[in-house]
XYZ file of C-alpha atoms in Angstrom:
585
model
C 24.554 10.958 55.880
C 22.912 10.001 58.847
C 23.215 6.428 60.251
C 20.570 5.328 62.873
C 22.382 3.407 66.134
C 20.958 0.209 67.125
C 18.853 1.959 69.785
C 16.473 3.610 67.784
C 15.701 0.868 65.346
C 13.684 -2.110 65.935
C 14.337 -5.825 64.484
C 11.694 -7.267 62.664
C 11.062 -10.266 60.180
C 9.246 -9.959 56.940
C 8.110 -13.327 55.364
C 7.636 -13.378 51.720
C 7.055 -16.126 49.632
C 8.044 -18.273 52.086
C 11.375 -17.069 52.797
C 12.251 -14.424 56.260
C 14.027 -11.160 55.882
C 15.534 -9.747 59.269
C 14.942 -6.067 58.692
C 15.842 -2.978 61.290
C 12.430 -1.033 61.432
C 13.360 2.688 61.762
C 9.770 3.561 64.243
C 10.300 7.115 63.219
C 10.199 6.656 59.299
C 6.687 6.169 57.424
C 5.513 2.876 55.321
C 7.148 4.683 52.091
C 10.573 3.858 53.196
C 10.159 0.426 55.052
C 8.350 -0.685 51.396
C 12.016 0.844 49.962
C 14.167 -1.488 52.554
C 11.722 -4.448 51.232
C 12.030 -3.386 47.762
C 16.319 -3.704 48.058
C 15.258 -7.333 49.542
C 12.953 -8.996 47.398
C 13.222 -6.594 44.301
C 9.084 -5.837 43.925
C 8.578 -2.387 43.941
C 6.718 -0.559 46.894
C 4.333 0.107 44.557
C 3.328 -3.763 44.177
C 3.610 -4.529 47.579
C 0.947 -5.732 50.212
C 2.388 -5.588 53.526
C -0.254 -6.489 56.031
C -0.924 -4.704 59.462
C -3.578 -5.022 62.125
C -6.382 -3.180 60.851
C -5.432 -3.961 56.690
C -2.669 -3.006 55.014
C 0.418 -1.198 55.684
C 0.144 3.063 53.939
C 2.756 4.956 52.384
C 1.895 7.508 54.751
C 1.855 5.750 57.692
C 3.700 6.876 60.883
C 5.371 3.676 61.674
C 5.846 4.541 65.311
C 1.843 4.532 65.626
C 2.117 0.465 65.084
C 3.441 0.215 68.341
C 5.874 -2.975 66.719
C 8.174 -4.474 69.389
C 11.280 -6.732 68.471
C 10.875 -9.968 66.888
C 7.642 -8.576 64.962
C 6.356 -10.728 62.301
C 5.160 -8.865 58.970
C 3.614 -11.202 56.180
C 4.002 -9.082 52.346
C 2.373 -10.053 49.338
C 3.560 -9.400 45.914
C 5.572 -9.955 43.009
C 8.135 -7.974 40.882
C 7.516 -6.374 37.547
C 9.204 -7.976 34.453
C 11.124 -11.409 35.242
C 11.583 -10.282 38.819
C 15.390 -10.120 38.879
C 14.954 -6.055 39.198
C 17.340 -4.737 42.195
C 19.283 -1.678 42.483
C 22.735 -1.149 40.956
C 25.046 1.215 39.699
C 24.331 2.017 35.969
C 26.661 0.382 33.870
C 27.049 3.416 31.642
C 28.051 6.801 33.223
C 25.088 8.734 33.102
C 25.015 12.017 30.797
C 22.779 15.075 31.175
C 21.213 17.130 28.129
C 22.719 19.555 28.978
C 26.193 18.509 28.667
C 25.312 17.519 24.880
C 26.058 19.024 21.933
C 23.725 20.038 20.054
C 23.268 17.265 17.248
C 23.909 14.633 20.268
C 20.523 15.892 22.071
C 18.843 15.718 18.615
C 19.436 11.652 18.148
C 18.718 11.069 22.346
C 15.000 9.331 23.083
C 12.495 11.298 23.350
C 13.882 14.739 20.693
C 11.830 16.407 18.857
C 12.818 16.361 15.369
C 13.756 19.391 13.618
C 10.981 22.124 11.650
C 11.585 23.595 8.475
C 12.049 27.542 8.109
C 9.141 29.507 5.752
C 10.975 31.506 3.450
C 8.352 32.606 2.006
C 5.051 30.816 0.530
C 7.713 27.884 1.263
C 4.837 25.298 3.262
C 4.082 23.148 0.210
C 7.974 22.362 0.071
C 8.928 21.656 3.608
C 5.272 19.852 4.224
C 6.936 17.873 1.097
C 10.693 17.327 2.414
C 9.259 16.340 5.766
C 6.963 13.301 4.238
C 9.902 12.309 1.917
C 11.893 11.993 5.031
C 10.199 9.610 6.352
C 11.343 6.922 4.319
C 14.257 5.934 6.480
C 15.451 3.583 3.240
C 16.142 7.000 1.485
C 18.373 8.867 4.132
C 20.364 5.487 4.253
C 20.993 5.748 0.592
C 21.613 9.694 -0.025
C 24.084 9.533 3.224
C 25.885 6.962 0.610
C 25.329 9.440 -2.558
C 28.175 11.914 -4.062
C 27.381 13.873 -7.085
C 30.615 12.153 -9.171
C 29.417 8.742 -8.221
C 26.197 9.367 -10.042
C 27.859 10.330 -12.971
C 27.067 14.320 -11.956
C 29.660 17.036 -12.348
C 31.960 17.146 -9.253
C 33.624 20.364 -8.218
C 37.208 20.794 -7.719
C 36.434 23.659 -5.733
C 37.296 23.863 -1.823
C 33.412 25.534 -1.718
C 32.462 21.396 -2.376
C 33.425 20.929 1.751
C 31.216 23.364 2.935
C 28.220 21.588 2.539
C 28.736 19.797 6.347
C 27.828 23.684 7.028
C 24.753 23.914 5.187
C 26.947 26.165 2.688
C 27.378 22.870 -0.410
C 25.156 25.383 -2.693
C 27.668 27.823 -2.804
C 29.944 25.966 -4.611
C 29.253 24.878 -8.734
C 27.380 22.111 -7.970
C 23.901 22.734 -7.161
C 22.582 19.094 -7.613
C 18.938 18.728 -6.086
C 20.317 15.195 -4.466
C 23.186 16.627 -2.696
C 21.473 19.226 -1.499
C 18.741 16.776 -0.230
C 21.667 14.890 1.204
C 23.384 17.844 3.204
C 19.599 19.178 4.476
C 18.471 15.717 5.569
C 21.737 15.968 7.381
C 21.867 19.159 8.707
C 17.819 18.217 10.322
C 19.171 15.207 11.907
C 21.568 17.243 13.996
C 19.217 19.919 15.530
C 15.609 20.226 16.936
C 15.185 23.651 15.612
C 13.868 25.376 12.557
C 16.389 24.704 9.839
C 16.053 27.654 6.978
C 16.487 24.729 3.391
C 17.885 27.568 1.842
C 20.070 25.669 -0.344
C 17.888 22.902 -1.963
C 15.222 25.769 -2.662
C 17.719 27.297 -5.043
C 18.747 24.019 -6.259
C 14.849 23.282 -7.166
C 14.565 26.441 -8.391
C 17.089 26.339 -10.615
C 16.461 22.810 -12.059
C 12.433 23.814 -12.318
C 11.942 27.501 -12.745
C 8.394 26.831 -12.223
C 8.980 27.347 -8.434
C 10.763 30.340 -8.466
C 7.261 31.815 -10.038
C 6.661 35.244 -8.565
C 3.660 35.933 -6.626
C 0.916 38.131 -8.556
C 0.766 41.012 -5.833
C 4.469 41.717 -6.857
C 5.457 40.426 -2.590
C 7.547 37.285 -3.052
C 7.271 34.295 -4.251
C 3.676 32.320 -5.503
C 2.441 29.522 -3.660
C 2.936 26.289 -5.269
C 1.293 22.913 -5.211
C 2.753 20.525 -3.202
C 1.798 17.424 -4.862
C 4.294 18.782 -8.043
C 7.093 19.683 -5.734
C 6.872 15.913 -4.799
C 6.483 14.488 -8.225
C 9.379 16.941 -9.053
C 12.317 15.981 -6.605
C 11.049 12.041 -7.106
C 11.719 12.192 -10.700
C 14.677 14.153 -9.968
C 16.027 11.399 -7.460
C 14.973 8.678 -9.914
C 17.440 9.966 -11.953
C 20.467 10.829 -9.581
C 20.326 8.347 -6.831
C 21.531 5.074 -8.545
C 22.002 1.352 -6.160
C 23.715 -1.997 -6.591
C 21.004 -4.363 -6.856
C 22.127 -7.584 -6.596
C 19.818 -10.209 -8.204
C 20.587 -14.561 -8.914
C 20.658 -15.686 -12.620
C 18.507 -18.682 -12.322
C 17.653 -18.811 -15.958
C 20.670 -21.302 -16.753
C 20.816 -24.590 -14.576
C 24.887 -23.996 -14.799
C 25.454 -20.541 -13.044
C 23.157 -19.168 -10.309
C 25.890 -16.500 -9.534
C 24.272 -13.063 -8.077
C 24.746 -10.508 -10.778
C 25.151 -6.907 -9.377
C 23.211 -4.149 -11.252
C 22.533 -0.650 -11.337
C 18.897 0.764 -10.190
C 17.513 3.756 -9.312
C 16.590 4.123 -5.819
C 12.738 5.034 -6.734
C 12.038 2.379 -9.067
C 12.995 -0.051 -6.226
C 11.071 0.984 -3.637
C 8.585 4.179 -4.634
C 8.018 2.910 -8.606
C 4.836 0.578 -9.248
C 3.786 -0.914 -12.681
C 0.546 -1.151 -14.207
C -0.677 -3.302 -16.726
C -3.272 -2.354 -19.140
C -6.116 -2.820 -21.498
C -7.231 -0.462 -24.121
C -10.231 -0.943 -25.923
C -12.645 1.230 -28.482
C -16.051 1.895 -26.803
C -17.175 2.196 -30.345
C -19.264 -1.375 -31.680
C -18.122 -0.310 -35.374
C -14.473 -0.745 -34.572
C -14.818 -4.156 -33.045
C -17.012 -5.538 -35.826
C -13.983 -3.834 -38.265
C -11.906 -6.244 -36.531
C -9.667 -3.571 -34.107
C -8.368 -5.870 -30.915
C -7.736 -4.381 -27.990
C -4.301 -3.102 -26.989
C -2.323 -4.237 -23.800
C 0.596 -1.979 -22.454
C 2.745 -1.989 -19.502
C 3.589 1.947 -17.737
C 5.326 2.728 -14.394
C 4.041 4.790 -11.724
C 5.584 6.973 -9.316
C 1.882 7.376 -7.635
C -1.870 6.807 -7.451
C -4.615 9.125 -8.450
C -7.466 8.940 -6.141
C -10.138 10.653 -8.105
C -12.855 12.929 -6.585
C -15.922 13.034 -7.855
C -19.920 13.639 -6.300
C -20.073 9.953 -5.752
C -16.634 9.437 -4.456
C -16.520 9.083 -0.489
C -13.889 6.681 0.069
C -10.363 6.171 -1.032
C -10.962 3.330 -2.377
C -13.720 4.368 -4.732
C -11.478 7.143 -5.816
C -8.790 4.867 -6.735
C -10.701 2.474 -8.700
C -12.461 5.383 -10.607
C -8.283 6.230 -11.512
C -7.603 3.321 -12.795
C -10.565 3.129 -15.655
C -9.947 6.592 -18.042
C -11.722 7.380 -21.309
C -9.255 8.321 -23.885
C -10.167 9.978 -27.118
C -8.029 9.340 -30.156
C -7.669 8.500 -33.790
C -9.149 4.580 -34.444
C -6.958 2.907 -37.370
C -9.874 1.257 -38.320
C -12.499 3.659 -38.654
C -10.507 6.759 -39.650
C -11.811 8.921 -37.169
C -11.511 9.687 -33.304
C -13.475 7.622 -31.188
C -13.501 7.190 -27.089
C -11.431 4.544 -25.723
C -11.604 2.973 -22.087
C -8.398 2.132 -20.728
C -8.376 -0.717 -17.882
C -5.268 -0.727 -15.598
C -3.886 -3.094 -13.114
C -1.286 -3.029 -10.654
C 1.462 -5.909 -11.939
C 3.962 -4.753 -9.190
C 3.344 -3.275 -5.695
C 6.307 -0.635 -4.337
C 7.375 -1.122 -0.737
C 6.094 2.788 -0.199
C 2.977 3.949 -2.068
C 1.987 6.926 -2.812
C -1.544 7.970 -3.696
C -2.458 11.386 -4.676
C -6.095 12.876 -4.069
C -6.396 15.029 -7.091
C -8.399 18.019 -5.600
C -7.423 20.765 -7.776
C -8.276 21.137 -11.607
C -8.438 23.623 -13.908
C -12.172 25.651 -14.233
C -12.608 26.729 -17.646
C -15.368 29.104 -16.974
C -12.953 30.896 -14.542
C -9.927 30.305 -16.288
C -8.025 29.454 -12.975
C -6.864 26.463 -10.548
C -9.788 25.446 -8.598
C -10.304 23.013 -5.342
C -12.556 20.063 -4.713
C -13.708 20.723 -0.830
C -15.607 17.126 -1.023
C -15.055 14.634 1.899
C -13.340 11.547 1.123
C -12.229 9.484 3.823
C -9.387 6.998 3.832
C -8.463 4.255 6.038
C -5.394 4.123 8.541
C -5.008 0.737 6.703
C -5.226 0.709 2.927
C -5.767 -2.886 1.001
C -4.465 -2.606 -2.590
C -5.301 -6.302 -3.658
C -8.384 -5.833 -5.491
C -6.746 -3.449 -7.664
C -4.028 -5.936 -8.759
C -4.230 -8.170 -11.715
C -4.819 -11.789 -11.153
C -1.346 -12.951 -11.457
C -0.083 -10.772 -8.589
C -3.472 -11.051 -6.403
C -2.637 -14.770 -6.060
C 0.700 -14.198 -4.578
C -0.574 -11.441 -2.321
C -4.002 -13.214 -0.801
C -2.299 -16.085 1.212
C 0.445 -13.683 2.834
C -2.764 -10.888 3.589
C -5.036 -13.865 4.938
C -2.025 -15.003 7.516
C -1.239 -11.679 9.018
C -5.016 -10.849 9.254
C -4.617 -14.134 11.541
C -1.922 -13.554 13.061
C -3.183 -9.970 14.798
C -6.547 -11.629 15.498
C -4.687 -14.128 17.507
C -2.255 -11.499 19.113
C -5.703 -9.755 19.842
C -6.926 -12.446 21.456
C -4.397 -13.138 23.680
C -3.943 -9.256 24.861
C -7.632 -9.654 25.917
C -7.064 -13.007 27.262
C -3.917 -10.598 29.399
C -6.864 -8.574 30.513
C -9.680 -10.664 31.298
C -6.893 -12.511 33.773
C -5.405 -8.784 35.194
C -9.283 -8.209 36.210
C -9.923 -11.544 38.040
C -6.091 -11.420 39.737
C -6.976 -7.833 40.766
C -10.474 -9.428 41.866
C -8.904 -12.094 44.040
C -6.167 -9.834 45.694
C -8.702 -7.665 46.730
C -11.353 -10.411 48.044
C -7.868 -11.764 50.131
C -7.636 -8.480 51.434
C -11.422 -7.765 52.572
C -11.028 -11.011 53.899
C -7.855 -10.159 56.068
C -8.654 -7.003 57.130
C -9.684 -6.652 61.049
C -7.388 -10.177 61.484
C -4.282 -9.769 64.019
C -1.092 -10.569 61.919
C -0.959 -14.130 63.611
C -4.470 -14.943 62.407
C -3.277 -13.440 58.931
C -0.229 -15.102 59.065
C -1.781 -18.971 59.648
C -4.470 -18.194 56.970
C -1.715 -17.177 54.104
C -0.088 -20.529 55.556
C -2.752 -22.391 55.157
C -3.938 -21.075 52.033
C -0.225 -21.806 50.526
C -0.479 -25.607 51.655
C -3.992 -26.021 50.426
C -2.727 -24.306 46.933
C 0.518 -27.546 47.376
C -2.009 -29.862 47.909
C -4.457 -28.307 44.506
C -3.497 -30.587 41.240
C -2.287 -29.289 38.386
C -4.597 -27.779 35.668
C -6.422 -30.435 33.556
C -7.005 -32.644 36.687
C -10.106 -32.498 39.315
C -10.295 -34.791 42.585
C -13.699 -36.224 43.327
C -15.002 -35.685 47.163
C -16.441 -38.501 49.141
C -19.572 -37.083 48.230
C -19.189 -37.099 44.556
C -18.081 -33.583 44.516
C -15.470 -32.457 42.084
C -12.854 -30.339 43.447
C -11.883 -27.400 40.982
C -8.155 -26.489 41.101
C -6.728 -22.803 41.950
C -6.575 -20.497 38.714
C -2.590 -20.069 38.101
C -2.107 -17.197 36.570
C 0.945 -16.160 33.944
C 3.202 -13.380 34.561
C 3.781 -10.632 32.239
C 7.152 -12.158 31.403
C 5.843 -15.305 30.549
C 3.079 -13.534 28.690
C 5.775 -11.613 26.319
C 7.560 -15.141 26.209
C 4.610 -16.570 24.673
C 4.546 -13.776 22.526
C 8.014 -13.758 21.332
C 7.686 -16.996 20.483
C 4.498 -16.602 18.406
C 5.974 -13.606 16.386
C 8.812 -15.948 15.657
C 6.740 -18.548 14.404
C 4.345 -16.648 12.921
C 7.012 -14.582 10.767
C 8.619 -17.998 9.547
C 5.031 -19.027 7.994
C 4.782 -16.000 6.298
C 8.054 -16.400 4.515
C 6.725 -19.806 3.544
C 4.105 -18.428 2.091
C 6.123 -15.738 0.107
C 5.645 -16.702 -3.712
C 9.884 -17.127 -4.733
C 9.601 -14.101 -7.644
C 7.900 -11.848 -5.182
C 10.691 -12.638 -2.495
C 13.190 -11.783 -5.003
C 12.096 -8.393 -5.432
C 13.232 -7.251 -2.080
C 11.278 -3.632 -2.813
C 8.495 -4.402 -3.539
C 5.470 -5.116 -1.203
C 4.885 -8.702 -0.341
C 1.267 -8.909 1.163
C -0.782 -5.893 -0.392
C -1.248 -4.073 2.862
C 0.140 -0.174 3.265
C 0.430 1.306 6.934
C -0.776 5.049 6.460
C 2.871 7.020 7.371
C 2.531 10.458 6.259
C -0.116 12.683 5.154
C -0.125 16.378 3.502
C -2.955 18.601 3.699
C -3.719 21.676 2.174
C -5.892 24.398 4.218
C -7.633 26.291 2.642
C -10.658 26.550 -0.383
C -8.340 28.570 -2.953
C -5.675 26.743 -5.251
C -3.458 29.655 -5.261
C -2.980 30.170 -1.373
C -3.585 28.298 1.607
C -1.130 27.097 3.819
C 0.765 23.439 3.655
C 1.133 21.327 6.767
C 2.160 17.497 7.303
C 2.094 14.677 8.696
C 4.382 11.798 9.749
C 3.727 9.072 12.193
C 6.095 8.672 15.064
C 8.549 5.206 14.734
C 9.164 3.765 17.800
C 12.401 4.828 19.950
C 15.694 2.943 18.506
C 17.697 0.520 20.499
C 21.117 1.990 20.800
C 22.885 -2.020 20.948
C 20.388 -3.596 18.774
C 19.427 -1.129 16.374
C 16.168 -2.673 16.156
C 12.963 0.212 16.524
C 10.803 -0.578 19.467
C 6.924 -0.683 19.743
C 4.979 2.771 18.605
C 3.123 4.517 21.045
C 1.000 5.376 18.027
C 0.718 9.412 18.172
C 2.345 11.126 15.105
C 4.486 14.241 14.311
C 2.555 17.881 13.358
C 5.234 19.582 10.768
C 3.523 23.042 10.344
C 6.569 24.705 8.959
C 9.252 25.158 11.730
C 6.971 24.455 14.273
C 6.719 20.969 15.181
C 4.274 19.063 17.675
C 2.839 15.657 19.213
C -0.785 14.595 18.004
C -2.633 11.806 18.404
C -4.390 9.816 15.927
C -7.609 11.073 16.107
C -6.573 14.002 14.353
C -5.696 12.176 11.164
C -9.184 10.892 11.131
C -10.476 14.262 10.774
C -8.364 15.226 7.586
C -10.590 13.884 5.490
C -11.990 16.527 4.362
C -8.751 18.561 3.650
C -6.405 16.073 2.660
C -3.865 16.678 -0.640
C -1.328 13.764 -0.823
């Protein structure tokens, strides 16, 4: 270390919002490190700081010997700190650690880690593009990290082979269940930023649905296989494995609201919509015979988005969905006849699924063939106008008030950014206005300007002149703490109105969606214009980094996560927008 001796330093005060700093100036350092010695003062960062200097303001790069200061200097700074301006240097409270003193799972949970790629293992994209998606549900890691095989009423092995699974080896032992091998991958991913080869739940999916162990037609490996039935395969699969306690109040008796615990499946709670429906013969000779139309209730595990040549939009294909023809047998006429079936959504899941169906079968060919047809969805989807009227009148008041609430939390970011502009606008008029002054005559006019500001009344209030003149008052302007104060506040009050508005039943059902909107959080596209081949690839939107004390996520920097097998990369949004044209699930 070296240490300067009195000799070769110089003593100088800085004033700074009206209090003085005796600093030693070191004349052979530059402006970057007096701004530092400032910064350890007053805590604003050099990079905020206006230091003023015969001729303007003070440089990073300036040699300070070239000011030619003497002792007793005066220096007037301008400037405030970041935040809530109680920023100074100290000694991190938590010994600082390295990646590369981490294991490897501990590097895989730290800020900023890429999360882990699956293997190919041949023709294997429409399954990881699948497991990746399904991962993203962080409800559904929660609950498999909970799940064992006996609990579920599955065989359990007795077998030592049963502990292996914490080394990706649990399908070596008698159980193969498809959940607990979901389970031990999820797992297993969460612990690495690699490629991890799902070796094990492949043979567990294979063996529950031989479909996928399908051999390819040129006699090298396995087939391809659609992703969109891998998905509906393992959901149905965990519908029927992965079991919760769902506790719900008994407020049909006026004696006993005791919560009852139940059992539930995991999907029907949070993946598992219902429709209601209407079904009705298009033939006028079976309503004149007296047939009524039929209403039914079914439960889906996703929604078809139809393509057709006068489908565009996601929403058109979805409505098309939900209105079929069906041809059948009519009681009353003794004959088949075409039937339209109606449906509406009676209950919204808390994670939708909708499925663009782009392959069908060709007749004329005899083979699986793909629609190519744009159809673009939204990165916002609003599912209200498919609902029926019972549950559109519990969703509308909840969708109104948050459409308010992010106007108003618009507003007020450009309200942040109108007043950055004319601060900005005002420091640099002060300093045009400075520059070429000595530092006394800079000095007196900062003075001066500070007691005229004392003198200024408070917004809301104007002094008239002797001439009849009103006298406007200075502009104060907010700080970015008081800004995120404000907004605190306002996302405090804003989220107790919406649970006002909540209709009670819906509330209830803590699963199920409560305003209609769905966030778009994971897409899979096929490439390719054949059904048989192609190649698989997903995508999941990023979550925002988690606080280690709070738990809480924090805000999204909006770019999302490119699974293409076991390479895995950073995209922004823009390139969702342009899988319109490509997209499967």
């Amino acid at each position: 270390m070296i240490k300067l001796t009195r000799s070769l330093v110089t003593a100088v005060v800085v004033k700074h919002q009206g209090k003085r700093h005796d600093v030693d100036l070191d004349p052979t350092s530059t402006g970057e490190t007096f701004k530092y010695q400032l910064y350890s003062l007053t805590g604003v960062e050099p990079e905020r700081q206006k230091i003023l200097v015969k001729g303007g303001q003070l440089k990073d790069d300036t040699d300070l010997s070239t000011l030619g200061v003497k002792s007793g200097h005066t220096f007037m700074m301008m400037g405030t700190p970041s935040g809530d301006g109680s920023a100074r240097l100290e000694r991190p409270k938590e010994k600082m650690r390295f990646v590369e003193d981490m294991t490897e799972a501990e590097a895989a949970k730290i800020e900023g880690a890429t999360p882990a790629g699956l293997q190919n293992l041949g023709n294997t994209c429409y399954l990881n593009s699948t497991l990746q998606t399904l991962r993203s549900v962080p409800e559904l890691q929660d609950e498999l990290s909970r799940y064992s095989a006996s609990s579920a009423g599955g065989a359990s092995s007795s077998s030592s082979m049963g502990d292996f699974s914490q080394f990706g080896l649990g399908g070596l032992g008698a159980s193969m269940d498809m959940t607990t091998s979901l389970r031990d991958l999820y797992k297993q991913m969460s612990e690495t930023q690699e490629g991890f080869p799902p070796l094990m739940f492949l043979n567990a999916l294979r063996i529950a649905f031989p479909q996928f162990a399908q051999k390819s037609k040129t006699g090298n490996g396995y087939a391809q296989q659609d992703a969109e039935e891998a998905w509906s395969q393992i959901v149905s699969q965990l519908r029927q494995k992965l079991k919760i306690k769902d506790s719900t109040t008994n407020g049909a008796s006026s004696e006993s609201t005791t919560p009852q615990t139940t059992e539930k499946s995991f999907i029907d709670k949070y993946l598992a919509g219902r429709f209601e429906s209407v079904l009705e013969c298009d033939d006028p000779m079976a309503k004149e015979a007296g047939e009524g139309s039929l209403k039914g209730e079914d439960v889906f595990l996703k929604l078809d988005c139809h393509i057709s040549a006068q489908i565009n939009h996601l929403r058109d294909g979805i409505l098309a969905a939900l209105e079929e023809k069906i041809e059948k047998k009519s009681p009353v006429l003794d004959r088949d006849a075409v039937y339209t079936k109606k449906s509406r959504i009676a209950r919204l899941p808390k994670y939708l699924t909708v499925h663009f169906v782009r392959f069908f079968w060709k007749r004329e060919a005899q083979k699986k063939a793909k629609i190519m047809r744009k159809v673009t969805f939204p990165p916002e989807l609003d599912v209200v106008e498919f609902c029926t009227d019972e549950l559109r009148g519990m969703l509308v008041p909840v969708r109104d008030k948050i459409r308010e609430v992010r106007k108003d939390e618009q507003d007020v970011q450009r309200a942040r950014k109108r007043q950055k502009t004319m601060h900005k606008q005002e420091e640099d008029d002060k300093e045009r206005e400075l520059k070429g002054k000595s530092p006394a005559d800079a000095e007196k006019l900062a003075e001066d300007k500070a007691a005229d500001k004392e003198k200024t009344p408070k917004a809301g209030s104007a002094n008239a002149g002797a001439g009849g003149d009103t006298e406007l008052p200075d502009v104060v302007y907010k700080t970015d703490a008081e800004f995120e104060a404000e907004r605190a506040a306002s996302i405090l009050t804003a989220k107790r109105e919406l649970l006002e508005l909540i209709n009670p039943e819906l509330a209830a059902d803590d699963g199920a969606n409560k305003s209609g909107l769905y966030e778009l959080r994971g897409v899979i596209t096929h490439q390719g214009a054949s059904a048989d081949s192609g190649h698989y690839t997903s995508y999941v939107k990023k979550e925002g980094p988690k606080d280690p004390k709070t738990g809480k996520r924090k805000e999204e920097d909006g770019k999302w996560w490119w699974f293409n097998d076991d390479k895995v990369s950073e995209v922004d949004a823009e390139k969702i927008e342009m899988l319109s044209g490509g997209g499967n699930i």
